[in-house]
Short mmCIF file of the C-alpha atoms (twelve columns), coordinates in Angstrom:
data_MODEL
# 
_entry.id   MODEL 
# 
loop_
_atom_site.group_PDB 
_atom_site.id 
_atom_site.type_symbol 
_atom_site.label_atom_id 
_atom_site.label_alt_id 
_atom_site.label_comp_id 
_atom_site.label_asym_id 
_atom_site.label_seq_id 
_atom_site.Cartn_x 
_atom_site.Cartn_y 
_atom_site.Cartn_z 
_atom_site.pdbx_PDB_model_num 
ATOM 1   C CA . UNK A 1   25.176  -76.462 -18.660 1 
ATOM 2   C CA . UNK A 2   24.009  -72.760 -18.965 1 
ATOM 3   C CA . UNK A 3   21.542  -72.609 -15.987 1 
ATOM 4   C CA . UNK A 4   24.167  -74.097 -13.647 1 
ATOM 5   C CA . UNK A 5   26.660  -71.716 -14.622 1 
ATOM 6   C CA . UNK A 6   24.411  -68.573 -14.061 1 
ATOM 7   C CA . UNK A 7   23.395  -70.161 -10.701 1 
ATOM 8   C CA . UNK A 8   26.907  -70.432 -9.631  1 
ATOM 9   C CA . UNK A 9   27.747  -66.957 -10.790 1 
ATOM 10  C CA . UNK A 10  25.007  -65.523 -8.825  1 
ATOM 11  C CA . UNK A 11  26.209  -67.243 -5.755  1 
ATOM 12  C CA . UNK A 12  29.612  -65.870 -6.122  1 
ATOM 13  C CA . UNK A 13  28.300  -62.235 -6.195  1 
ATOM 14  C CA . UNK A 14  26.552  -62.507 -2.737  1 
ATOM 15  C CA . UNK A 15  28.486  -65.055 -1.027  1 
ATOM 16  C CA . UNK A 16  31.255  -63.927 1.500   1 
ATOM 17  C CA . UNK A 17  33.675  -65.679 3.759   1 
ATOM 18  C CA . UNK A 18  31.347  -65.088 6.711   1 
ATOM 19  C CA . UNK A 19  28.094  -66.002 4.728   1 
ATOM 20  C CA . UNK A 20  26.801  -62.585 4.924   1 
ATOM 21  C CA . UNK A 21  25.150  -60.864 1.861   1 
ATOM 22  C CA . UNK A 22  26.988  -57.748 1.373   1 
ATOM 23  C CA . UNK A 23  25.058  -56.454 -1.480  1 
ATOM 24  C CA . UNK A 24  21.826  -56.488 0.331   1 
ATOM 25  C CA . UNK A 25  23.161  -54.897 3.470   1 
ATOM 26  C CA . UNK A 26  24.726  -52.215 1.236   1 
ATOM 27  C CA . UNK A 27  21.288  -51.523 -0.493  1 
ATOM 28  C CA . UNK A 28  19.607  -51.323 2.896   1 
ATOM 29  C CA . UNK A 29  22.008  -48.823 4.328   1 
ATOM 30  C CA . UNK A 30  21.696  -46.801 1.088   1 
ATOM 31  C CA . UNK A 31  17.965  -47.085 1.434   1 
ATOM 32  C CA . UNK A 32  17.939  -45.710 5.198   1 
ATOM 33  C CA . UNK A 33  20.524  -42.858 4.268   1 
ATOM 34  C CA . UNK A 34  18.124  -41.500 1.607   1 
ATOM 35  C CA . UNK A 35  15.176  -41.939 3.655   1 
ATOM 36  C CA . UNK A 36  16.781  -39.886 6.729   1 
ATOM 37  C CA . UNK A 37  18.240  -37.445 4.221   1 
ATOM 38  C CA . UNK A 38  14.865  -36.915 2.502   1 
ATOM 39  C CA . UNK A 39  13.176  -36.349 5.953   1 
ATOM 40  C CA . UNK A 40  15.889  -33.871 6.929   1 
ATOM 41  C CA . UNK A 41  15.625  -31.908 3.931   1 
ATOM 42  C CA . UNK A 42  11.947  -31.748 3.868   1 
ATOM 43  C CA . UNK A 43  12.075  -30.370 7.605   1 
ATOM 44  C CA . UNK A 44  14.537  -27.847 6.702   1 
ATOM 45  C CA . UNK A 45  12.582  -26.549 3.792   1 
ATOM 46  C CA . UNK A 46  9.415   -26.394 6.070   1 
ATOM 47  C CA . UNK A 47  11.445  -24.498 8.695   1 
ATOM 48  C CA . UNK A 48  12.774  -22.225 6.153   1 
ATOM 49  C CA . UNK A 49  9.336   -21.487 4.385   1 
ATOM 50  C CA . UNK A 50  7.705   -21.000 7.896   1 
ATOM 51  C CA . UNK A 51  10.529  -18.402 8.693   1 
ATOM 52  C CA . UNK A 52  10.146  -16.442 5.528   1 
ATOM 53  C CA . UNK A 53  6.357   -16.363 5.871   1 
ATOM 54  C CA . UNK A 54  6.891   -14.841 9.279   1 
ATOM 55  C CA . UNK A 55  9.427   -12.246 7.895   1 
ATOM 56  C CA . UNK A 56  6.983   -11.613 4.935   1 
ATOM 57  C CA . UNK A 57  4.115   -11.067 7.349   1 
ATOM 58  C CA . UNK A 58  6.190   -8.728  9.557   1 
ATOM 59  C CA . UNK A 59  7.375   -6.664  6.686   1 
ATOM 60  C CA . UNK A 60  3.752   -6.436  5.545   1 
ATOM 61  C CA . UNK A 61  2.496   -5.134  8.903   1 
ATOM 62  C CA . UNK A 62  5.489   -2.425  8.918   1 
ATOM 63  C CA . UNK A 63  4.566   -1.309  5.570   1 
ATOM 64  C CA . UNK A 64  0.690   -0.739  6.223   1 
ATOM 65  C CA . UNK A 65  1.845   0.956   9.409   1 
ATOM 66  C CA . UNK A 66  4.238   3.259   7.330   1 
ATOM 67  C CA . UNK A 67  1.474   4.218   4.811   1 
ATOM 68  C CA . UNK A 68  -1.266  4.754   7.455   1 
ATOM 69  C CA . UNK A 69  1.121   7.325   9.306   1 
ATOM 70  C CA . UNK A 70  0.715   8.511   12.659  1 
ATOM 71  C CA . UNK A 71  -2.662  8.481   14.194  1 
ATOM 72  C CA . UNK A 72  -3.250  11.034  16.812  1 
ATOM 73  C CA . UNK A 73  -4.742  10.060  20.084  1 
ATOM 74  C CA . UNK A 74  -6.066  6.772   18.597  1 
ATOM 75  C CA . UNK A 75  -7.846  5.932   21.908  1 
ATOM 76  C CA . UNK A 76  -9.565  9.448   22.377  1 
ATOM 77  C CA . UNK A 77  -13.163 9.664   21.754  1 
ATOM 78  C CA . UNK A 78  -14.743 13.002  22.018  1 
ATOM 79  C CA . UNK A 79  -17.329 15.473  20.392  1 
ATOM 80  C CA . UNK A 80  -16.350 19.256  19.983  1 
ATOM 81  C CA . UNK A 81  -18.426 21.404  21.669  1 
ATOM 82  C CA . UNK A 82  -21.456 22.530  19.800  1 
ATOM 83  C CA . UNK A 83  -21.703 25.969  18.307  1 
ATOM 84  C CA . UNK A 84  -24.947 27.709  17.808  1 
ATOM 85  C CA . UNK A 85  -25.285 31.362  16.760  1 
ATOM 86  C CA . UNK A 86  -21.688 31.902  16.978  1 
ATOM 87  C CA . UNK A 87  -21.640 30.856  20.776  1 
ATOM 88  C CA . UNK A 88  -19.871 27.945  21.891  1 
ATOM 89  C CA . UNK A 89  -22.209 25.623  23.968  1 
ATOM 90  C CA . UNK A 90  -20.285 24.395  27.100  1 
ATOM 91  C CA . UNK A 91  -21.229 21.288  28.794  1 
ATOM 92  C CA . UNK A 92  -24.000 22.077  31.338  1 
ATOM 93  C CA . UNK A 93  -23.654 21.294  35.001  1 
ATOM 94  C CA . UNK A 94  -26.294 20.662  37.556  1 
ATOM 95  C CA . UNK A 95  -27.256 23.993  38.262  1 
ATOM 96  C CA . UNK A 96  -30.924 25.017  38.722  1 
ATOM 97  C CA . UNK A 97  -32.620 26.797  35.835  1 
ATOM 98  C CA . UNK A 98  -34.153 30.093  36.388  1 
ATOM 99  C CA . UNK A 99  -36.752 30.973  34.167  1 
ATOM 100 C CA . UNK A 100 -35.855 34.172  32.203  1 
ATOM 101 C CA . UNK A 101 -38.106 37.319  32.332  1 
ATOM 102 C CA . UNK A 102 -39.575 37.588  28.863  1 
ATOM 103 C CA . UNK A 103 -40.327 41.117  27.707  1 
ATOM 104 C CA . UNK A 104 -42.651 41.876  24.743  1 
ATOM 105 C CA . UNK A 105 -40.373 42.124  21.513  1 
ATOM 106 C CA . UNK A 106 -40.903 44.832  19.057  1 
ATOM 107 C CA . UNK A 107 -42.148 44.041  15.766  1 
ATOM 108 C CA . UNK A 108 -39.499 42.484  13.081  1 
ATOM 109 C CA . UNK A 109 -40.072 45.250  10.688  1 
ATOM 110 C CA . UNK A 110 -39.481 47.875  13.272  1 
ATOM 111 C CA . UNK A 111 -36.098 46.305  14.473  1 
ATOM 112 C CA . UNK A 112 -35.084 46.183  10.970  1 
ATOM 113 C CA . UNK A 113 -35.820 49.937  10.037  1 
ATOM 114 C CA . UNK A 114 -33.866 50.993  13.305  1 
ATOM 115 C CA . UNK A 115 -30.714 48.758  12.578  1 
ATOM 116 C CA . UNK A 116 -30.766 50.052  9.253   1 
ATOM 117 C CA . UNK A 117 -30.904 53.820  10.148  1 
ATOM 118 C CA . UNK A 118 -28.355 53.491  12.772  1 
ATOM 119 C CA . UNK A 119 -25.788 52.107  10.522  1 
ATOM 120 C CA . UNK A 120 -23.867 54.218  7.894   1 
ATOM 121 C CA . UNK A 121 -24.808 53.876  4.300   1 
ATOM 122 C CA . UNK A 122 -21.313 52.078  3.576   1 
ATOM 123 C CA . UNK A 123 -21.552 49.610  6.286   1 
ATOM 124 C CA . UNK A 124 -25.246 48.931  5.663   1 
ATOM 125 C CA . UNK A 125 -24.477 47.763  2.036   1 
ATOM 126 C CA . UNK A 126 -21.121 46.116  2.975   1 
ATOM 127 C CA . UNK A 127 -22.499 42.392  3.607   1 
ATOM 128 C CA . UNK A 128 -24.139 42.214  0.334   1 
ATOM 129 C CA . UNK A 129 -21.250 43.685  -1.528  1 
ATOM 130 C CA . UNK A 130 -18.965 41.183  -0.126  1 
ATOM 131 C CA . UNK A 131 -21.257 38.252  -0.596  1 
ATOM 132 C CA . UNK A 132 -21.549 39.377  -4.261  1 
ATOM 133 C CA . UNK A 133 -17.737 39.560  -4.984  1 
ATOM 134 C CA . UNK A 134 -16.965 36.327  -3.329  1 
ATOM 135 C CA . UNK A 135 -19.108 34.414  -5.784  1 
ATOM 136 C CA . UNK A 136 -17.299 35.596  -8.989  1 
ATOM 137 C CA . UNK A 137 -13.761 35.089  -6.983  1 
ATOM 138 C CA . UNK A 138 -14.565 31.485  -6.259  1 
ATOM 139 C CA . UNK A 139 -15.768 30.939  -9.641  1 
ATOM 140 C CA . UNK A 140 -12.416 32.450  -11.093 1 
ATOM 141 C CA . UNK A 141 -10.433 30.198  -9.118  1 
ATOM 142 C CA . UNK A 142 -12.275 27.087  -10.087 1 
ATOM 143 C CA . UNK A 143 -11.928 28.097  -13.613 1 
ATOM 144 C CA . UNK A 144 -8.114  28.749  -13.386 1 
ATOM 145 C CA . UNK A 145 -7.738  25.159  -11.845 1 
ATOM 146 C CA . UNK A 146 -9.574  23.713  -14.685 1 
ATOM 147 C CA . UNK A 147 -7.553  25.767  -17.300 1 
ATOM 148 C CA . UNK A 148 -4.330  24.537  -15.774 1 
ATOM 149 C CA . UNK A 149 -4.842  20.710  -16.471 1 
ATOM 150 C CA . UNK A 150 -4.615  19.757  -20.074 1 
ATOM 151 C CA . UNK A 151 -6.868  16.956  -21.471 1 
ATOM 152 C CA . UNK A 152 -3.958  14.488  -21.206 1 
ATOM 153 C CA . UNK A 153 -3.471  15.522  -17.538 1 
ATOM 154 C CA . UNK A 154 -7.042  14.780  -16.796 1 
ATOM 155 C CA . UNK A 155 -7.114  11.435  -18.391 1 
ATOM 156 C CA . UNK A 156 -3.748  10.444  -16.776 1 
ATOM 157 C CA . UNK A 157 -5.010  11.200  -13.334 1 
ATOM 158 C CA . UNK A 158 -8.472  9.447   -14.163 1 
ATOM 159 C CA . UNK A 159 -6.569  6.389   -15.170 1 
ATOM 160 C CA . UNK A 160 -4.586  6.218   -12.024 1 
ATOM 161 C CA . UNK A 161 -7.684  6.486   -9.951  1 
ATOM 162 C CA . UNK A 162 -9.496  3.831   -11.870 1 
ATOM 163 C CA . UNK A 163 -6.378  1.523   -11.868 1 
ATOM 164 C CA . UNK A 164 -6.280  1.924   -7.748  1 
ATOM 165 C CA . UNK A 165 -10.111 1.250   -7.577  1 
ATOM 166 C CA . UNK A 166 -9.528  -2.009  -9.620  1 
ATOM 167 C CA . UNK A 167 -6.522  -2.943  -7.338  1 
ATOM 168 C CA . UNK A 168 -8.685  -2.581  -4.463  1 
ATOM 169 C CA . UNK A 169 -11.293 -4.892  -6.056  1 
ATOM 170 C CA . UNK A 170 -8.646  -7.507  -6.740  1 
ATOM 171 C CA . UNK A 171 -8.849  -7.062  -10.282 1 
ATOM 172 C CA . UNK A 172 -5.199  -7.226  -11.609 1 
ATOM 173 C CA . UNK A 173 -6.071  -7.500  -15.203 1 
ATOM 174 C CA . UNK A 174 -8.296  -4.487  -15.285 1 
ATOM 175 C CA . UNK A 175 -6.008  -2.492  -13.132 1 
ATOM 176 C CA . UNK A 176 -3.132  -3.061  -15.415 1 
ATOM 177 C CA . UNK A 177 -4.967  -1.816  -18.538 1 
ATOM 178 C CA . UNK A 178 -5.544  1.545   -16.585 1 
ATOM 179 C CA . UNK A 179 -1.969  1.930   -15.338 1 
ATOM 180 C CA . UNK A 180 -0.634  1.307   -19.067 1 
ATOM 181 C CA . UNK A 181 -2.790  4.108   -20.142 1 
ATOM 182 C CA . UNK A 182 -1.634  6.199   -17.415 1 
ATOM 183 C CA . UNK A 183 2.086   5.296   -18.044 1 
ATOM 184 C CA . UNK A 184 1.809   6.225   -21.889 1 
ATOM 185 C CA . UNK A 185 0.154   9.521   -21.009 1 
ATOM 186 C CA . UNK A 186 2.593   10.372  -18.334 1 
ATOM 187 C CA . UNK A 187 5.415   9.673   -20.906 1 
ATOM 188 C CA . UNK A 188 3.949   11.656  -23.357 1 
ATOM 189 C CA . UNK A 189 3.606   14.656  -20.895 1 
ATOM 190 C CA . UNK A 190 7.100   14.034  -19.596 1 
ATOM 191 C CA . UNK A 191 5.694   13.759  -15.882 1 
ATOM 192 C CA . UNK A 192 8.273   11.648  -14.025 1 
ATOM 193 C CA . UNK A 193 5.953   11.550  -10.746 1 
ATOM 194 C CA . UNK A 194 3.009   10.277  -12.542 1 
ATOM 195 C CA . UNK A 195 4.987   8.059   -14.282 1 
ATOM 196 C CA . UNK A 196 6.537   6.530   -11.261 1 
ATOM 197 C CA . UNK A 197 2.997   6.145   -9.786  1 
ATOM 198 C CA . UNK A 198 1.956   4.055   -12.961 1 
ATOM 199 C CA . UNK A 199 5.028   2.006   -12.482 1 
ATOM 200 C CA . UNK A 200 4.185   1.270   -8.984  1 
ATOM 201 C CA . UNK A 201 0.501   0.517   -9.927  1 
ATOM 202 C CA . UNK A 202 1.716   -1.859  -12.837 1 
ATOM 203 C CA . UNK A 203 3.947   -3.693  -10.246 1 
ATOM 204 C CA . UNK A 204 1.072   -4.157  -7.985  1 
ATOM 205 C CA . UNK A 205 -1.091  -5.443  -10.839 1 
ATOM 206 C CA . UNK A 206 1.576   -7.881  -11.985 1 
ATOM 207 C CA . UNK A 207 1.859   -9.234  -8.433  1 
ATOM 208 C CA . UNK A 208 -1.780  -9.977  -8.099  1 
ATOM 209 C CA . UNK A 209 -1.626  -11.805 -11.239 1 
ATOM 210 C CA . UNK A 210 1.400   -13.703 -10.009 1 
ATOM 211 C CA . UNK A 211 3.642   -12.111 -12.503 1 
ATOM 212 C CA . UNK A 212 6.315   -11.652 -10.047 1 
ATOM 213 C CA . UNK A 213 9.359   -11.081 -12.328 1 
ATOM 214 C CA . UNK A 214 7.535   -8.448  -14.563 1 
ATOM 215 C CA . UNK A 215 6.408   -6.843  -11.165 1 
ATOM 216 C CA . UNK A 216 10.129  -6.612  -9.892  1 
ATOM 217 C CA . UNK A 217 11.011  -4.906  -13.445 1 
ATOM 218 C CA . UNK A 218 8.419   -2.225  -12.707 1 
ATOM 219 C CA . UNK A 219 9.581   -1.663  -9.394  1 
ATOM 220 C CA . UNK A 220 13.195  -1.238  -10.603 1 
ATOM 221 C CA . UNK A 221 11.858  1.334   -12.968 1 
ATOM 222 C CA . UNK A 222 10.189  3.023   -9.817  1 
ATOM 223 C CA . UNK A 223 13.663  3.375   -8.044  1 
ATOM 224 C CA . UNK A 224 15.283  4.643   -11.053 1 
ATOM 225 C CA . UNK A 225 12.925  7.331   -11.659 1 
ATOM 226 C CA . UNK A 226 13.348  8.150   -7.981  1 
ATOM 227 C CA . UNK A 227 17.114  8.528   -8.719  1 
ATOM 228 C CA . UNK A 228 16.466  10.713  -11.719 1 
ATOM 229 C CA . UNK A 229 14.145  13.313  -10.090 1 
ATOM 230 C CA . UNK A 230 16.176  13.228  -6.621  1 
ATOM 231 C CA . UNK A 231 12.736  12.481  -4.858  1 
ATOM 232 C CA . UNK A 232 12.679  8.997   -2.961  1 
ATOM 233 C CA . UNK A 233 9.098   8.833   -1.459  1 
ATOM 234 C CA . UNK A 234 7.813   4.957   -1.583  1 
ATOM 235 C CA . UNK A 235 11.234  3.733   -2.281  1 
ATOM 236 C CA . UNK A 236 11.363  1.791   1.059   1 
ATOM 237 C CA . UNK A 237 8.081   0.054   0.154   1 
ATOM 238 C CA . UNK A 238 9.385   -0.730  -3.327  1 
ATOM 239 C CA . UNK A 239 12.233  -2.600  -1.765  1 
ATOM 240 C CA . UNK A 240 9.807   -4.434  0.523   1 
ATOM 241 C CA . UNK A 241 7.558   -5.388  -2.369  1 
ATOM 242 C CA . UNK A 242 10.618  -6.854  -4.363  1 
ATOM 243 C CA . UNK A 243 11.471  -8.789  -1.259  1 
ATOM 244 C CA . UNK A 244 8.000   -10.203 -1.204  1 
ATOM 245 C CA . UNK A 245 8.084   -11.053 -4.786  1 
ATOM 246 C CA . UNK A 246 11.465  -13.086 -4.543  1 
ATOM 247 C CA . UNK A 247 9.974   -14.851 -1.442  1 
ATOM 248 C CA . UNK A 248 6.895   -15.772 -3.220  1 
ATOM 249 C CA . UNK A 249 9.122   -17.418 -6.033  1 
ATOM 250 C CA . UNK A 250 11.198  -19.172 -3.597  1 
ATOM 251 C CA . UNK A 251 14.289  -17.245 -4.232  1 
ATOM 252 C CA . UNK A 252 14.942  -16.683 -0.479  1 
ATOM 253 C CA . UNK A 253 18.724  -15.404 -0.620  1 
ATOM 254 C CA . UNK A 254 17.634  -12.619 -3.055  1 
ATOM 255 C CA . UNK A 255 14.647  -11.945 -0.799  1 
ATOM 256 C CA . UNK A 256 16.822  -11.545 2.324   1 
ATOM 257 C CA . UNK A 257 19.094  -9.028  0.542   1 
ATOM 258 C CA . UNK A 258 15.967  -6.785  -0.481  1 
ATOM 259 C CA . UNK A 259 14.719  -7.186  3.008   1 
ATOM 260 C CA . UNK A 260 17.920  -5.752  4.119   1 
ATOM 261 C CA . UNK A 261 17.730  -2.643  1.686   1 
ATOM 262 C CA . UNK A 262 14.165  -2.101  2.855   1 
ATOM 263 C CA . UNK A 263 15.270  -1.892  6.646   1 
ATOM 264 C CA . UNK A 264 18.024  0.142   5.677   1 
ATOM 265 C CA . UNK A 265 15.871  2.485   3.779   1 
ATOM 266 C CA . UNK A 266 13.408  2.709   6.465   1 
ATOM 267 C CA . UNK A 267 16.158  3.558   9.053   1 
ATOM 268 C CA . UNK A 268 17.728  6.337   7.055   1 
ATOM 269 C CA . UNK A 269 14.615  7.851   5.316   1 
ATOM 270 C CA . UNK A 270 11.832  6.866   7.879   1 
ATOM 271 C CA . UNK A 271 8.755   5.296   6.966   1 
ATOM 272 C CA . UNK A 272 8.019   6.737   3.570   1 
# 
């Protein structure tokens, strides 16, 4: 009794007046639609990623050119004229060389005595006096430069240099330690310029280690310091790097907004 009942109910679900299985056709149509939609979405995603990669590479090239600056006469290769004994040696042409007439030279001691006798006493002693005076003067300048920098300032600059060196070696973790030290010292010294450099270095370190949101926070601090001190060198590069970080995270709308800010800053302030 129960089995025939189920059979008759199953037959009723799929049977139609025309003898067509509507449920099977509906499932087939849904499966084809999902397949086509998935392929289209995948193609659209690949296209967006390709376009964003092209935009990021163009942006990177622009920023590298901006950092490098203008190179004077890049295709020109020349050597300056050699200087010997205070005379400029001009390029020689094909002119026959005539052997000079050599006269016997007086002894060197006699020449020195004659030159010393012909000069006034003040002029004869002038070169040695100027040479002796220049040495203490240079020493004094170097001592003043050393006195001007405090121990914290020297350590801050050394930490920044070490961090840059670690970045070139692609060692993001080690660079981060150096830039953190530079940030702490610059805040203690109330040096906003060095603080901005440290924040920029921390952003680069975070990006190498794939900490994109932290890198963006450091770059926001860079822009804030620029507004505070009224000096905007490097802000265009900061906007471009933020756009790259958003691109790496797949947030393309935010990336596009920051690329627009980067281009606007480049047009307004130039490649700085």
